[in-house]
Amino acid sequence: MTQDEASLEARLEEQEAFDPPESFVEQANVTDPGIYEEFEENWPDCWERAADLLSWEESYDTVLDDSNEPFYEWFTGGELNASYNCLDRHVADGASDRTAIKWEGEPGETRTYTYGDLLAEVEAFAATLRDLGVEEDDVVTLYMPMIPELPIAMLACARIGAPHSVVFAGFSADALATRMNSADSEYLVTCDGYYRRGDALDHLSKANEGLEGVDHEVSDVVVVDRLGDELEHSLSENQRDYDELVAENEGASVEPVARDAEDMLFLMYTSGTTGKPKGVKHTTGGYLAYAAWTSHSVLDLKPEDTYWCAADIGWITGHSYIVYGPLALGTSTVMYEGTPDYPDKDRLWEIVEREEVDVFYTAPTAIRAFMKWGEKYPEQHDLSSLRLLGTVGEPINPRAWKWYYKHIGGEECPIVDTWWQTETGGMMITTLPGINTMKPGTAGPPLPGIGAQVVDAEGAEVGAGQAGYVTVNKPWPGMLRTLYNNDERFISEYWEEYSDEGADEWVYFPEDGAKIDDDGYITILGRVDDVINVSGHRLGTMEIESAVVGVEGIAEAAVVGGDHEVKGEAVYVYAIPEDGYDGDADLEERAVQGILDSIGPIAKPEEVIFTPELPKTRSGKIMRRLLEDIASGNELGNTSTLRNPDVVDDIADQVDSS
Ligand code: WT7
């Protein structure tokens, strides 16, 4: 390092605020700081700006209907179709030849779909779904990895008004069955397999195993042949080959169904405090308007951009910011099948250079991995096409932020640290990149029109620097409408904690801790419920616990998150063997397998610690905090109030990090 570089490095390390570069501001979609006031004064009509980004078949009468709180309705009376908004209207505008999706398989093959191509594919598959008997409002489950047929199937569902429920391909067979059962879904689209780090993974066997656990009749299963000869598979009676079906409908024309703004666009299951995943319901008008608006204002997307959100469509990030937001705006969106370190650790940067990516959006866990691998990988590539960077999914530490800023953005790209959730549909707390100063580690102010604040346990706003909880006291168009078939749980999970008695004012509680500074910037501190965040993925500790206690030989278990350098948090399992069983390698293996079977590899524990007892308070509650501290290798506080203090040392001795 030269002296100049060293002093630059030192300056960067100390710098706490960064202004967006002039060159960015000049071209940004949103640059007037007055937008905050404008939205405040004009609320809720300000949200017409979001709705105006869409084409409506029938214009809406009311922006917000709050007559039945907290079951808010947006853009009521309006009708539209999401696939029309993502495809037809761009084609009609002369953008038929513009790239819609640029897909890259892990082995390196690519497929480019122009808006014209994508529309044709979507119509052919929409016709196929109809042939199979799918009707408006039937939930179609899509259990697929990052292959183009996934967004095609989503848009085909949207076209005929059949809500989709995408199940992340990394989830287990059991997880698939649970979700199909909960949604009463009779149709499944899946594939034979996909590539992961050079291996051809068998996906269909997992799907088949899941289907065995479905408690109702599944009329049809459509199977995409991703792997060709690489993996032999046979189809059973109700299973049909995707390509064959679609070939029969080539050139089909399927009119987009006009959907009510409040009609369900999709369901997305996510983890909560209890063992059962929650089916988050998103709608056609509000969700799509919100995804488009935040893609426009925060990601600064323009039709001529090549944009890459390196997430998986199996999560909400991919729904809103790989598929619906960018396509609604007519942008070219990149999709990559594989992992960032295959065949080498510069894979992503090679794609950024080749495709001349303008805007790049990823998770802090990925950035921490890039940092660990070293700057020599991005340095091998010309990343100067980049204009804006984003992060999502978990808090980003200032060191990772600055590394991203310097080594990926070349100190010329603003970074948006976007806080939101499956339930919020889109971004809620983040800087606007053409307006606000950025502070590494701090997401930023609530977006214009978003009523987020940081409060204490009683709901009173906390002072600058104090820790509290995020709440949202105004509805927004992208919000979940309910939990599928469970209005009661919708209220108890999100609204009961902070809404007034008799509820004059309804307040949404996202279950995140946070603090706020003098400028109104919010720093997210993490979940305050029994949900842990592993590599930006939300996992319910109860779900994992029930998988572990389901294993023969295990009497009781507690699952907590411990700090992890790359993953943010990692899963730690503390388990008590049943009488007659030893906490040996065999039991450990079966505990891990139990988790893999019920959830999938994302929940794989860092460690399984067997103990004759779990630390409990005198009243018999498991001391989770203490178990978290042990897992994180933290200093342990006073344990004398425990019913069984002796057990603590025993456990701590076994954990690697302590
Ligand atoms: C939880 C939501 C939003 C799509 C991906 C995750 C955490 C999300 C941030 C951020 C700090 C964040 C929160 C939130 N989170 N973004 N920028 N800074 N924490 O969606 O699976 O619904 O998880 O992710 O804890 O509650 P999700």
Short mmCIF file of C-alpha atoms and ligand atoms in Angstrom, two decimals, residues 316-317 392-395 417-422 512 524 527 533 538, ligand 1:
data_model
loop_
_atom_site.label_atom_id
_atom_site.label_comp_id
_atom_site.label_asym_id
_atom_site.label_seq_id
_atom_site.Cartn_x
_atom_site.Cartn_y
_atom_site.Cartn_z
CA ILE A 316 -39.80 -11.73 -0.97
CA THR A 317 -36.70 -9.84 -2.11
CA VAL A 392 -31.14 -5.87 2.35
CA GLY A 393 -32.00 -8.56 4.85
CA GLU A 394 -30.01 -7.79 7.98
CA PRO A 395 -28.03 -4.99 9.57
CA ASP A 417 -29.40 0.04 3.13
CA THR A 418 -33.03 -0.97 2.82
CA TRP A 419 -35.00 -2.20 5.80
CA TRP A 420 -38.22 -4.05 5.10
CA GLN A 421 -39.89 -7.44 5.54
CA THR A 422 -41.88 -10.11 3.75
CA ASP A 512 -37.45 -5.38 15.28
CA ILE A 524 -31.98 -1.56 13.04
CA ARG A 527 -35.37 -9.15 15.78
CA ASN A 533 -31.65 -14.11 10.83
CA ARG A 538 -35.58 -15.60 8.56
C1 WT7 B 1 -36.34 -9.05 8.73
C2 WT7 B 1 -37.31 -9.41 7.66
C3 WT7 B 1 -36.72 -7.69 3.41
C4 WT7 B 1 -36.42 -8.82 2.56
C5 WT7 B 1 -35.46 -9.80 3.13
C6 WT7 B 1 -35.79 -10.29 4.51
C7 WT7 B 1 -34.30 -7.92 8.87
C8 WT7 B 1 -34.29 -6.72 6.65
C9 WT7 B 1 -32.82 -5.16 7.01
C10 WT7 B 1 -31.88 -4.08 7.02
C11 WT7 B 1 -31.44 -4.57 9.26
C12 WT7 B 1 -32.97 -5.91 8.19
C13 WT7 B 1 -35.25 -7.39 9.93
C14 WT7 B 1 -36.61 -7.72 9.37
N1 WT7 B 1 -33.89 -6.88 7.93
N2 WT7 B 1 -33.65 -5.70 6.08
N3 WT7 B 1 -31.64 -3.33 5.93
N4 WT7 B 1 -31.22 -3.82 8.18
N5 WT7 B 1 -32.28 -5.62 9.31
O1 WT7 B 1 -37.18 -10.42 4.68
O2 WT7 B 1 -37.33 -12.68 5.74
O3 WT7 B 1 -39.19 -11.02 5.96
O4 WT7 B 1 -37.02 -10.69 7.17
O5 WT7 B 1 -35.04 -8.92 8.16
O6 WT7 B 1 -35.01 -8.06 11.13
O7 WT7 B 1 -37.60 -7.83 10.36
P1 WT7 B 1 -37.75 -11.27 5.88
#
